[in-house]
Short mmCIF file of C-alpha atoms and ligand atoms in Angstrom, two decimals:
data_model
loop_
_atom_site.label_atom_id
_atom_site.label_comp_id
_atom_site.label_asym_id
_atom_site.label_seq_id
_atom_site.Cartn_x
_atom_site.Cartn_y
_atom_site.Cartn_z
CA UNK A 17 -23.15 9.44 -14.19
CA UNK A 18 -20.20 10.09 -12.55
CA UNK A 19 -17.80 7.23 -12.18
CA UNK A 20 -14.42 7.09 -10.29
CA UNK A 21 -12.11 4.05 -12.16
CA UNK A 22 -9.59 3.10 -9.19
CA UNK A 23 -6.51 1.67 -10.95
CA UNK A 24 -5.39 2.93 -14.41
CA UNK A 25 -4.02 -0.20 -15.92
CA UNK A 26 -5.42 -2.23 -18.95
CA UNK A 27 -8.56 -2.65 -17.84
CA UNK A 28 -8.97 0.67 -15.63
CA UNK A 29 -8.11 2.75 -18.43
CA UNK A 30 -9.81 1.30 -21.42
CA UNK A 31 -12.96 0.95 -19.33
CA UNK A 32 -12.63 4.66 -18.10
CA UNK A 33 -12.04 5.80 -21.61
CA UNK A 34 -14.92 4.03 -23.03
CA UNK A 35 -17.44 4.95 -20.32
CA UNK A 36 -16.49 8.63 -20.98
CA UNK A 37 -16.94 8.07 -24.69
CA UNK A 38 -20.56 6.71 -23.74
CA UNK A 39 -20.95 10.34 -22.29
CA UNK A 40 -20.42 9.58 -18.27
CA UNK A 41 -17.89 12.02 -16.55
CA UNK A 42 -14.99 9.65 -15.68
CA UNK A 43 -11.97 10.29 -13.31
CA UNK A 44 -9.46 7.61 -13.65
CA UNK A 45 -7.36 7.36 -10.43
CA UNK A 46 -3.81 5.53 -9.92
CA UNK A 47 -1.38 5.72 -7.21
CA UNK A 48 1.35 5.69 -9.87
CA UNK A 49 1.95 9.41 -10.04
CA UNK A 50 4.40 8.85 -13.18
CA UNK A 51 1.61 6.78 -15.05
CA UNK A 52 -0.82 9.82 -13.97
CA UNK A 53 1.39 12.42 -15.11
CA UNK A 54 2.11 10.93 -18.62
CA UNK A 55 -1.61 10.28 -19.06
CA UNK A 56 -2.13 14.07 -18.24
CA UNK A 57 0.48 14.70 -21.26
CA UNK A 58 -1.29 12.70 -23.56
CA UNK A 59 1.19 9.61 -23.58
CA UNK A 60 -0.32 6.18 -23.16
CA UNK A 61 1.26 3.76 -20.64
CA UNK A 62 0.16 0.80 -22.61
CA UNK A 63 -0.14 0.10 -26.20
CA UNK A 64 -3.56 -0.80 -27.10
CA UNK A 65 -4.68 -0.13 -30.62
CA UNK A 66 -6.91 2.88 -30.81
CA UNK A 67 -6.83 3.92 -26.98
CA UNK A 68 -4.61 6.99 -27.59
CA UNK A 69 -7.31 8.72 -29.93
CA UNK A 70 -10.06 7.71 -27.46
CA UNK A 71 -8.61 9.05 -24.71
CA UNK A 72 -7.67 12.14 -26.18
CA UNK A 73 -10.89 12.69 -27.71
CA UNK A 74 -12.67 12.50 -24.18
CA UNK A 75 -10.20 14.58 -22.39
CA UNK A 76 -10.82 17.28 -24.85
CA UNK A 77 -14.64 16.69 -24.38
CA UNK A 78 -14.15 17.37 -20.46
CA UNK A 79 -15.60 13.76 -19.74
CA UNK A 80 -12.30 12.20 -18.86
CA UNK A 81 -9.64 13.24 -16.31
CA UNK A 82 -6.78 11.42 -14.63
CA UNK A 83 -5.43 12.12 -11.00
CA UNK A 84 -3.74 10.40 -7.96
CA UNK A 85 -6.37 11.77 -5.35
CA UNK A 86 -8.57 9.11 -4.91
CA UNK A 87 -10.53 10.60 -2.14
CA UNK A 88 -11.88 13.46 -4.06
CA UNK A 89 -12.73 11.46 -7.03
CA UNK A 90 -14.79 8.73 -5.15
CA UNK A 91 -16.51 11.62 -3.07
CA UNK A 92 -18.01 13.11 -6.57
CA UNK A 93 -18.81 9.53 -7.78
CA UNK A 94 -22.13 7.76 -7.98
CA UNK A 95 -20.23 4.35 -9.33
CA UNK A 96 -16.61 3.56 -8.20
CA UNK A 97 -14.96 0.81 -9.77
CA UNK A 98 -12.01 -1.15 -8.24
CA UNK A 99 -9.86 -2.08 -11.25
CA UNK A 100 -6.58 -2.80 -9.57
CA UNK A 101 -4.23 -5.70 -10.07
CA UNK A 102 -4.97 -9.19 -8.57
CA UNK A 103 -1.75 -10.97 -9.48
CA UNK A 104 -0.89 -14.30 -8.11
CA UNK A 105 0.48 -14.38 -4.44
CA UNK A 106 3.96 -15.43 -4.24
CA UNK A 107 4.24 -19.21 -2.63
CA UNK A 108 0.58 -20.21 -3.25
CA UNK A 109 -0.94 -19.09 -6.36
CA UNK A 110 -3.85 -17.55 -4.57
CA UNK A 111 -5.20 -14.36 -5.98
CA UNK A 112 -3.39 -11.45 -4.17
CA UNK A 113 -6.20 -9.46 -2.97
CA UNK A 114 -3.96 -6.82 -0.76
CA UNK A 115 -4.66 -4.01 -3.79
CA UNK A 116 -8.33 -4.67 -3.66
CA UNK A 117 -8.68 -4.60 0.10
CA UNK A 118 -6.65 -1.46 0.56
CA UNK A 119 -8.51 0.29 -2.40
CA UNK A 120 -11.59 -0.62 -0.62
CA UNK A 121 -10.44 0.70 2.53
CA UNK A 122 -9.33 4.10 0.87
CA UNK A 123 -12.80 4.35 -0.82
CA UNK A 124 -14.68 3.80 2.26
CA UNK A 125 -12.97 6.54 3.90
CA UNK A 126 -13.98 8.97 1.14
CA UNK A 127 -17.54 8.02 0.35
CA UNK A 128 -20.50 10.67 0.27
CA UNK A 129 -24.17 9.51 -0.38
CA UNK A 130 -25.47 6.42 -1.92
CA UNK A 131 -22.65 5.08 -4.20
CA UNK A 132 -22.16 1.76 -5.83
CA UNK A 133 -18.77 0.12 -5.38
CA UNK A 134 -17.94 -2.19 -8.52
CA UNK A 135 -15.31 -4.89 -8.60
CA UNK A 136 -14.08 -4.85 -11.99
CA UNK A 137 -11.05 -6.70 -11.18
CA UNK A 138 -10.72 -10.52 -11.35
CA UNK A 139 -11.59 -11.56 -7.77
CA UNK A 140 -12.18 -14.82 -6.23
CA UNK A 141 -15.74 -15.97 -4.91
CA UNK A 142 -16.56 -14.14 -1.70
CA UNK A 143 -14.07 -11.03 -2.46
CA UNK A 144 -17.38 -8.89 -2.70
CA UNK A 145 -18.37 -10.15 0.72
CA UNK A 146 -15.05 -8.92 2.18
CA UNK A 147 -15.13 -5.82 0.12
CA UNK A 148 -18.24 -4.80 1.73
CA UNK A 149 -17.34 -5.90 5.12
CA UNK A 150 -14.35 -3.62 5.03
CA UNK A 151 -16.25 -0.78 3.59
CA UNK A 152 -18.95 -0.84 6.71
CA UNK A 153 -16.16 -1.64 9.21
CA UNK A 154 -14.11 1.65 7.82
CA UNK A 155 -17.30 3.69 7.47
CA UNK A 156 -20.43 2.38 9.53
CA UNK A 157 -22.44 5.29 8.58
CA UNK A 158 -21.96 5.03 4.62
CA UNK A 159 -24.47 4.15 2.12
CA UNK A 160 -23.16 1.76 -0.70
CA UNK A 161 -23.95 -1.41 -2.44
CA UNK A 162 -21.06 -3.58 -3.34
CA UNK A 163 -21.36 -5.09 -6.91
CA UNK A 164 -19.36 -7.49 -8.83
CA UNK A 165 -18.93 -6.85 -12.70
CA UNK A 166 -16.27 -8.70 -14.20
CA UNK A 167 -14.63 -7.81 -16.84
CA UNK A 168 -14.10 -9.87 -20.37
CA UNK A 169 -12.11 -7.80 -22.55
CA UNK A 170 -9.09 -8.99 -24.63
CA UNK A 171 -5.80 -7.12 -24.54
CA UNK A 172 -5.27 -5.89 -28.41
CA UNK A 173 -9.00 -5.69 -29.06
CA UNK A 174 -10.01 -4.04 -25.61
CA UNK A 175 -11.79 -1.24 -26.74
CA UNK A 176 -13.87 -3.14 -29.46
CA UNK A 177 -14.83 -5.79 -26.71
CA UNK A 178 -15.84 -3.20 -23.98
CA UNK A 179 -18.20 -1.47 -26.55
CA UNK A 180 -19.31 -4.82 -28.17
CA UNK A 181 -19.14 -7.23 -25.48
CA UNK A 182 -20.86 -10.74 -25.65
CA UNK A 183 -22.66 -10.21 -22.33
CA UNK A 184 -22.22 -7.68 -19.22
CA UNK A 185 -22.18 -9.53 -16.23
CA UNK A 186 -23.74 -7.63 -13.10
CA UNK A 187 -23.63 -9.39 -9.82
CA UNK A 188 -26.04 -7.77 -7.31
CA UNK A 189 -29.32 -8.13 -5.69
CA UNK A 190 -29.51 -4.36 -4.55
CA UNK A 191 -32.31 -2.73 -6.56
CA UNK A 192 -30.81 0.54 -6.36
CA UNK A 193 -27.28 -0.84 -7.47
CA UNK A 194 -29.26 -2.55 -10.51
CA UNK A 195 -30.62 0.86 -11.39
CA UNK A 196 -27.26 2.63 -11.82
CA UNK A 197 -25.64 -0.36 -13.24
CA UNK A 198 -28.15 -0.28 -16.10
CA UNK A 199 -27.81 3.29 -16.57
CA UNK A 200 -24.10 3.19 -16.92
CA UNK A 201 -23.99 0.54 -19.39
CA UNK A 202 -27.30 1.59 -21.37
CA UNK A 203 -25.66 2.59 -24.45
CA UNK A 204 -24.36 -0.90 -24.93
CA UNK A 205 -27.97 -2.29 -23.79
CA UNK A 206 -29.27 -0.31 -26.56
CA UNK A 207 -26.87 -1.98 -29.04
CA UNK A 208 -28.17 -5.51 -27.61
CA UNK A 209 -25.33 -6.52 -25.28
CA UNK A 210 -27.30 -8.62 -23.18
CA UNK A 211 -26.68 -7.79 -19.51
CA UNK A 212 -27.06 -10.69 -17.22
CA UNK A 213 -27.78 -9.96 -13.64
CA UNK A 214 -27.25 -12.39 -10.96
CA UNK A 215 -26.19 -12.62 -7.46
CA UNK A 216 -22.73 -11.27 -6.49
CA UNK A 217 -21.03 -14.76 -5.77
CA UNK A 218 -22.33 -16.11 -9.17
CA UNK A 219 -20.92 -13.25 -11.12
CA UNK A 220 -17.45 -13.91 -9.50
CA UNK A 221 -17.46 -17.36 -10.43
CA UNK A 222 -18.70 -16.65 -14.15
CA UNK A 223 -15.28 -14.74 -14.85
CA UNK A 224 -12.99 -17.57 -13.48
CA UNK A 225 -15.17 -20.45 -15.01
CA UNK A 226 -15.05 -18.52 -18.37
CA UNK A 227 -11.35 -18.09 -18.27
CA UNK A 228 -10.87 -21.80 -16.88
CA UNK A 229 -12.80 -23.02 -20.04
CA UNK A 230 -11.24 -21.10 -22.55
CA UNK A 231 -7.72 -22.29 -20.98
CA UNK A 232 -8.99 -25.78 -21.28
CA UNK A 233 -10.01 -25.53 -24.93
CA UNK A 234 -6.61 -24.09 -25.90
CA UNK A 235 -4.65 -26.92 -23.92
CA UNK A 236 -7.03 -29.43 -25.27
CA UNK A 237 -6.27 -28.68 -29.03
CA UNK A 238 -2.36 -28.25 -27.90
CA UNK A 239 -2.74 -31.99 -26.87
CA UNK A 240 -4.35 -33.12 -29.89
CA UNK A 241 -1.58 -31.47 -31.82
CA UNK A 242 1.01 -33.58 -30.27
CA UNK A 243 -0.92 -36.60 -31.01
CA UNK A 244 -1.35 -35.43 -34.39
CA UNK A 245 2.50 -35.05 -34.88
CA UNK A 246 2.86 -38.65 -33.62
CA UNK A 247 -0.28 -39.92 -36.14
CA UNK A 248 0.87 -37.85 -39.02
CA UNK A 249 -2.42 -35.91 -39.02
CA UNK A 250 -2.77 -32.06 -39.48
CA UNK A 251 -3.94 -30.35 -36.38
CA UNK A 252 -5.34 -27.15 -38.26
CA UNK A 253 -7.90 -29.51 -39.97
CA UNK A 254 -8.90 -31.35 -36.89
CA UNK A 255 -9.43 -27.97 -35.18
CA UNK A 256 -11.47 -26.91 -38.38
CA UNK A 257 -13.35 -30.34 -38.31
CA UNK A 258 -14.41 -30.07 -34.72
CA UNK A 259 -14.67 -26.28 -34.45
CA UNK A 260 -17.37 -26.24 -37.40
CA UNK A 261 -19.68 -28.05 -34.85
CA UNK A 262 -21.72 -25.42 -33.17
CA UNK A 263 -21.44 -27.20 -29.99
CA UNK A 264 -17.73 -26.86 -29.82
CA UNK A 265 -17.20 -23.48 -31.73
CA UNK A 266 -13.91 -22.74 -33.75
CA UNK A 267 -12.46 -20.02 -31.49
CA UNK A 268 -9.77 -20.77 -29.15
CA UNK A 269 -8.88 -24.02 -30.99
CA UNK A 270 -5.51 -22.64 -32.36
CA UNK A 271 -2.78 -25.03 -31.52
CA UNK A 272 0.41 -22.94 -30.30
CA UNK A 273 3.18 -22.83 -27.52
CA UNK A 274 0.68 -22.58 -24.77
CA UNK A 275 -1.39 -19.96 -23.29
CA UNK A 276 0.08 -16.92 -21.34
CA UNK A 277 -0.88 -13.48 -20.80
CA UNK A 278 -1.94 -11.56 -17.40
CA UNK A 279 -5.04 -13.37 -17.04
CA UNK A 280 -5.07 -17.26 -17.87
CA UNK A 281 -2.34 -18.34 -15.76
CA UNK A 282 -3.09 -16.72 -12.72
CA UNK A 283 -6.74 -17.26 -12.87
CA UNK A 284 -6.34 -20.87 -13.38
CA UNK A 285 -4.35 -21.05 -10.22
CA UNK A 286 -6.49 -18.78 -8.25
CA UNK A 287 -9.57 -20.67 -9.22
CA UNK A 288 -7.71 -24.30 -8.06
CA UNK A 289 -7.13 -22.46 -4.60
CA UNK A 290 -10.83 -21.63 -4.46
CA UNK A 291 -11.57 -25.07 -5.27
CA UNK A 292 -9.19 -26.72 -2.67
CA UNK A 293 -10.49 -24.32 0.04
CA UNK A 294 -13.97 -25.42 -0.45
CA UNK A 295 -13.20 -29.06 -1.16
CA UNK A 296 -14.56 -29.09 -4.90
CA UNK A 297 -11.56 -30.13 -6.60
CA UNK A 298 -11.29 -29.03 -10.29
CA UNK A 299 -9.20 -31.91 -11.60
CA UNK A 300 -9.80 -30.71 -15.28
CA UNK A 301 -8.40 -27.40 -14.45
CA UNK A 302 -5.49 -28.92 -12.38
CA UNK A 303 -4.44 -30.89 -15.79
CA UNK A 304 -4.70 -27.73 -18.06
CA UNK A 305 -2.60 -25.92 -15.68
CA UNK A 306 0.15 -28.75 -15.53
CA UNK A 307 -0.05 -29.43 -19.12
CA UNK A 308 0.25 -25.79 -20.22
CA UNK A 309 3.36 -25.11 -17.80
CA UNK A 310 5.21 -28.14 -19.21
CA UNK A 311 4.43 -27.11 -22.82
CA UNK A 312 6.19 -23.95 -23.11
CA UNK A 313 9.73 -25.26 -22.52
CA UNK A 314 8.80 -28.42 -24.73
CA UNK A 315 8.63 -25.82 -27.46
CA UNK A 316 12.34 -24.97 -27.12
CA UNK A 317 12.84 -28.71 -27.44
CA UNK A 318 11.07 -28.54 -30.50
CA UNK A 319 13.50 -25.93 -31.69
CA UNK A 320 16.50 -28.36 -30.76
CA UNK A 321 14.97 -30.86 -32.80
CA UNK A 322 14.68 -29.10 -35.87
CA UNK A 323 18.25 -28.32 -35.34
CA UNK A 324 19.40 -32.18 -34.71
CA UNK A 325 20.12 -31.35 -31.18
CA UNK A 326 22.97 -28.93 -32.28
CA UNK A 327 21.88 -25.79 -30.32
CA UNK A 328 24.88 -24.85 -28.18
CA UNK A 329 26.60 -21.86 -29.33
CA UNK A 330 24.06 -21.22 -32.36
CA UNK A 331 22.22 -18.27 -32.59
CA UNK A 332 18.59 -18.53 -32.57
CA UNK A 333 16.04 -15.67 -33.69
CA UNK A 334 12.91 -15.11 -31.91
CA UNK A 335 10.50 -13.25 -33.62
CA UNK A 336 7.39 -11.97 -31.30
CA UNK A 337 7.70 -11.49 -27.56
CA UNK A 338 4.46 -10.34 -26.27
CA UNK A 339 1.97 -13.07 -25.18
CA UNK A 340 -0.09 -12.10 -27.89
CA UNK A 341 -0.13 -9.70 -31.09
CA UNK A 342 -1.06 -5.96 -30.67
CA UNK A 343 -0.38 -5.51 -26.98
CA UNK A 344 3.00 -4.74 -25.24
CA UNK A 345 1.86 -7.05 -22.30
CA UNK A 346 4.84 -9.49 -21.42
CA UNK A 347 3.05 -10.90 -18.39
CA UNK A 348 3.57 -15.01 -18.52
CA UNK A 349 4.52 -14.76 -22.09
CA UNK A 350 5.53 -18.05 -23.52
CA UNK A 351 8.47 -16.42 -25.26
CA UNK A 352 10.00 -16.09 -21.64
CA UNK A 353 10.51 -19.86 -20.79
CA UNK A 354 11.06 -20.72 -24.45
CA UNK A 355 14.02 -18.07 -24.53
CA UNK A 356 15.41 -19.17 -21.22
CA UNK A 357 15.26 -22.93 -22.38
CA UNK A 358 17.05 -22.29 -25.39
CA UNK A 359 19.62 -20.22 -23.64
CA UNK A 360 19.90 -23.20 -21.10
CA UNK A 361 20.77 -25.37 -24.10
CA UNK A 362 23.53 -22.99 -24.72
CA UNK A 363 22.17 -20.76 -27.61
CA UNK A 364 22.50 -17.11 -28.30
CA UNK A 365 19.22 -15.67 -28.73
CA UNK A 366 18.40 -12.43 -30.87
CA UNK A 367 14.94 -11.08 -30.59
CA UNK A 368 12.53 -8.83 -32.35
CA UNK A 369 8.80 -7.76 -31.22
CA UNK A 370 7.03 -4.50 -32.75
CA UNK A 371 5.71 -3.32 -29.41
CA UNK A 372 7.06 -5.39 -26.78
CA UNK A 373 11.03 -5.27 -26.27
CA UNK A 374 10.88 -2.31 -23.48
CA UNK A 375 8.55 -4.56 -21.36
CA UNK A 376 10.74 -7.64 -22.33
CA UNK A 377 13.96 -6.54 -21.00
CA UNK A 378 12.40 -6.87 -17.27
CA UNK A 379 11.74 -10.60 -18.22
CA UNK A 380 14.55 -11.91 -20.20
CA UNK A 381 18.44 -11.35 -19.91
CA UNK A 382 21.39 -11.74 -22.36
CA UNK A 383 19.26 -11.04 -25.50
CA UNK A 384 20.00 -9.21 -28.08
CA UNK A 385 17.09 -6.88 -29.27
CA UNK A 386 17.11 -6.26 -33.06
CA UNK A 387 15.25 -3.50 -35.54
CA UNK A 388 12.98 -5.96 -37.46
CA UNK A 389 12.82 -9.46 -38.32
CA UNK A 390 15.49 -9.20 -40.83
CA UNK A 391 17.91 -7.84 -38.50
CA UNK A 392 16.85 -10.47 -36.07
CA UNK A 393 17.43 -13.40 -38.25
CA UNK A 394 21.13 -12.08 -39.31
CA UNK A 395 23.28 -15.04 -38.79
CA UNK A 396 20.89 -17.40 -37.03
CA UNK A 397 20.72 -20.97 -37.26
CA UNK A 398 17.06 -20.95 -36.52
CA UNK A 399 14.26 -18.41 -36.65
CA UNK A 400 11.43 -19.16 -34.24
CA UNK A 401 7.95 -17.39 -34.78
CA UNK A 402 6.49 -17.02 -30.91
CA UNK A 403 3.98 -14.35 -31.31
CA UNK A 404 1.87 -14.06 -34.55
CA UNK A 405 2.22 -10.18 -35.15
CA UNK A 406 0.68 -9.46 -38.67
CA UNK A 407 4.04 -8.21 -40.01
CA UNK A 408 5.29 -11.41 -39.49
CA UNK A 409 2.68 -13.39 -41.81
CA UNK A 410 4.24 -12.06 -45.10
CA UNK A 411 8.13 -12.48 -44.61
CA UNK A 412 10.31 -12.32 -47.52
CA UNK A 413 12.02 -15.82 -47.66
CA UNK A 414 14.59 -15.18 -50.03
CA UNK A 415 15.77 -12.29 -48.12
CA UNK A 416 15.96 -14.41 -44.50
CA UNK A 417 17.59 -17.10 -46.75
CA UNK A 418 20.27 -14.59 -47.38
CA UNK A 419 20.86 -13.69 -44.10
CA UNK A 420 20.56 -16.57 -42.18
CA UNK A 421 23.03 -18.98 -41.16
CA UNK A 422 20.72 -21.91 -41.93
CA UNK A 423 17.45 -21.81 -43.39
CA UNK A 424 15.34 -23.29 -40.35
CA UNK A 425 11.95 -21.66 -39.62
CA UNK A 426 9.84 -22.94 -36.46
CA UNK A 427 6.44 -21.41 -36.47
CA UNK A 428 4.78 -21.94 -33.15
CA UNK A 429 1.75 -20.09 -34.22
CA UNK A 430 1.02 -22.36 -37.82
CA UNK A 431 0.99 -19.17 -39.66
CA UNK A 432 2.61 -20.45 -42.68
CA UNK A 433 1.51 -23.19 -45.12
CA UNK A 434 4.39 -26.18 -44.84
CA UNK A 435 4.30 -26.51 -48.67
CA UNK A 436 5.00 -22.76 -49.27
CA UNK A 437 8.06 -22.64 -46.97
CA UNK A 438 9.80 -25.92 -48.03
CA UNK A 439 9.15 -24.17 -51.66
CA UNK A 440 11.62 -21.80 -50.38
CA UNK A 441 14.16 -24.46 -49.37
CA UNK A 442 13.80 -23.85 -45.63
CA UNK A 443 13.34 -26.75 -42.92
CA UNK A 444 10.12 -25.98 -41.47
CA UNK A 445 8.66 -27.20 -38.30
CA UNK A 446 5.24 -25.99 -36.91
CA UNK A 447 2.96 -27.21 -34.50
CA UNK A 448 0.77 -30.16 -34.78
CA UNK A 449 1.14 -30.53 -38.79
CA UNK A 450 3.21 -32.98 -41.01
CA UNK A 451 6.93 -32.00 -41.16
CA UNK A 452 8.00 -30.55 -44.58
CA UNK A 453 11.61 -30.28 -45.49
N1 LIG B 513 -5.50 -7.08 -18.63
C1 LIG B 513 -6.64 -7.84 -18.97
O1 LIG B 513 -6.79 -8.19 -20.19
C2 LIG B 513 -7.67 -8.00 -18.06
C3 LIG B 513 -8.87 -8.79 -18.69
C4 LIG B 513 -9.86 -8.98 -17.80
C5 LIG B 513 -9.93 -8.81 -16.31
N2 LIG B 513 -8.62 -8.26 -16.01
C6 LIG B 513 -8.55 -8.07 -14.25
O2 LIG B 513 -8.74 -6.75 -14.28
C7 LIG B 513 -7.60 -6.24 -13.09
C8 LIG B 513 -6.55 -5.13 -13.34
O3 LIG B 513 -5.91 -5.91 -14.51
P1 LIG B 513 -4.92 -4.99 -15.22
O4 LIG B 513 -4.20 -5.74 -15.96
O5 LIG B 513 -5.44 -3.56 -15.81
O6 LIG B 513 -3.73 -4.57 -13.99
P2 LIG B 513 -2.47 -3.41 -14.17
O7 LIG B 513 -1.47 -3.91 -13.46
O8 LIG B 513 -2.35 -3.31 -15.62
O9 LIG B 513 -3.35 -2.02 -13.59
C9 LIG B 513 -3.50 -2.03 -11.92
C10 LIG B 513 -3.26 -0.49 -11.80
O10 LIG B 513 -3.80 -0.28 -10.49
C11 LIG B 513 -3.08 0.65 -9.59
N3 LIG B 513 -3.32 0.63 -8.16
C12 LIG B 513 -3.23 -0.65 -7.47
N4 LIG B 513 -3.63 -0.20 -6.33
C13 LIG B 513 -4.23 0.91 -6.42
C14 LIG B 513 -4.96 1.83 -5.27
N5 LIG B 513 -4.99 1.52 -4.43
N6 LIG B 513 -5.18 2.94 -5.90
C15 LIG B 513 -5.13 3.39 -7.09
N7 LIG B 513 -4.67 2.71 -7.99
C16 LIG B 513 -4.00 1.44 -7.85
C17 LIG B 513 -1.48 0.23 -10.09
O11 LIG B 513 -0.84 1.36 -9.79
C18 LIG B 513 -2.01 -0.15 -11.52
O12 LIG B 513 -1.62 1.08 -12.54
C19 LIG B 513 -7.09 -7.67 -12.42
O13 LIG B 513 -7.79 -8.20 -11.60
C20 LIG B 513 -7.27 -8.69 -13.69
O14 LIG B 513 -7.18 -9.85 -13.62
C21 LIG B 513 -7.80 -8.01 -16.64
#
């Protein structure tokens, strides 16, 4: 199969490299010439474990190319994926589909022969219909089928997720398109990843329903954590106790500072817009969005409480800035509102993140970026773990205590055991667990 991947961001680059690894001939297209140039020189525009090796081996094998020339890549392809961004539209939270529609117009102009055009971007129900309309409006003579194929990969484990998905969802009722999609994903099918064929609108809704459900699960356990703190229970044990029930499942039941990232916040908002437009209110998702929004700044109050309200003029050290470990993605990271709220309280913030500091500079101001966890902790009155990078799981408490102004640890990811931290003489605050000092 010859594949054109339009948009070489997290999803486009990972999907393109994986399709090439399956043996397809892939051209990744992006309008960002700088990105394409650095990819051509073997430099990855994002941090994703294993990606650089996967890209370079497939480039060497001649199966993966990068270009800014969309027309050529599309004209040669059997399958054209749209993997451009669909951020929240400023003002109303609806998905901004301008990149998708623009790509559809450019693709239409370049189509040659029967081609499947696939939306891999997360798009609201009915977007496939509009993409199809745009394509036929631009090129009434063309032969194409528009398919919805939402992507479920997680940043930080993207290659593993793409190659071993729980399922592949393909929305089309066109028989030729179905054949081409089966061929594209055949290596996975052989690995027994189920392919779920549905109609296009159903496929589009599956993606939003999945993300809204996961966001709900996280938010649910976060509220249970708040209750656990009030009643003297341990949310970790509660999560284990309910997660062992197969009907519930253990995943996405880790209490923390609230979800962030490039998907859940914008996708829940976009789903709410769709529900309002169709007069089918989603009250649960509305509550999830509101609760999660309030939670991030509330985490700064937790820090303040651990310092008995004495935050003004104090130095606070923040460990972990990205929205989760193993990525450099800072989009909607909880660290951003937490840092801003601490600064609003008068704190001076020092921060360290293994991969995200360059990105973070665009999102937070007046932060001192440090070289490692201990440099970050120097002179701090509190150390706050916001993102659970592996290297923060075995901190040297004796060393921390030496460099810190006061031994206070606020662990927003519950990566330590309260007794263990207390034994080192730290004041320890975590999420939804009894306090130990
Ligand atoms: N990031 C994730 O973990 C994830 C997971 C599942 C689904 N998604 C969805 O996938 C889509 C892409 O997300 P992302 O995080 O990869 O976005 P991204 O912002 O990292 O990348 C999008 C890329 O598309 C390029 N682009 C935009 N318009 C273009 C055009 N007309 N021609 C060529 N290139 C163009 C941009 O320059 C950019 O490099 C979104 O809809 C997102 O919701 C993302």
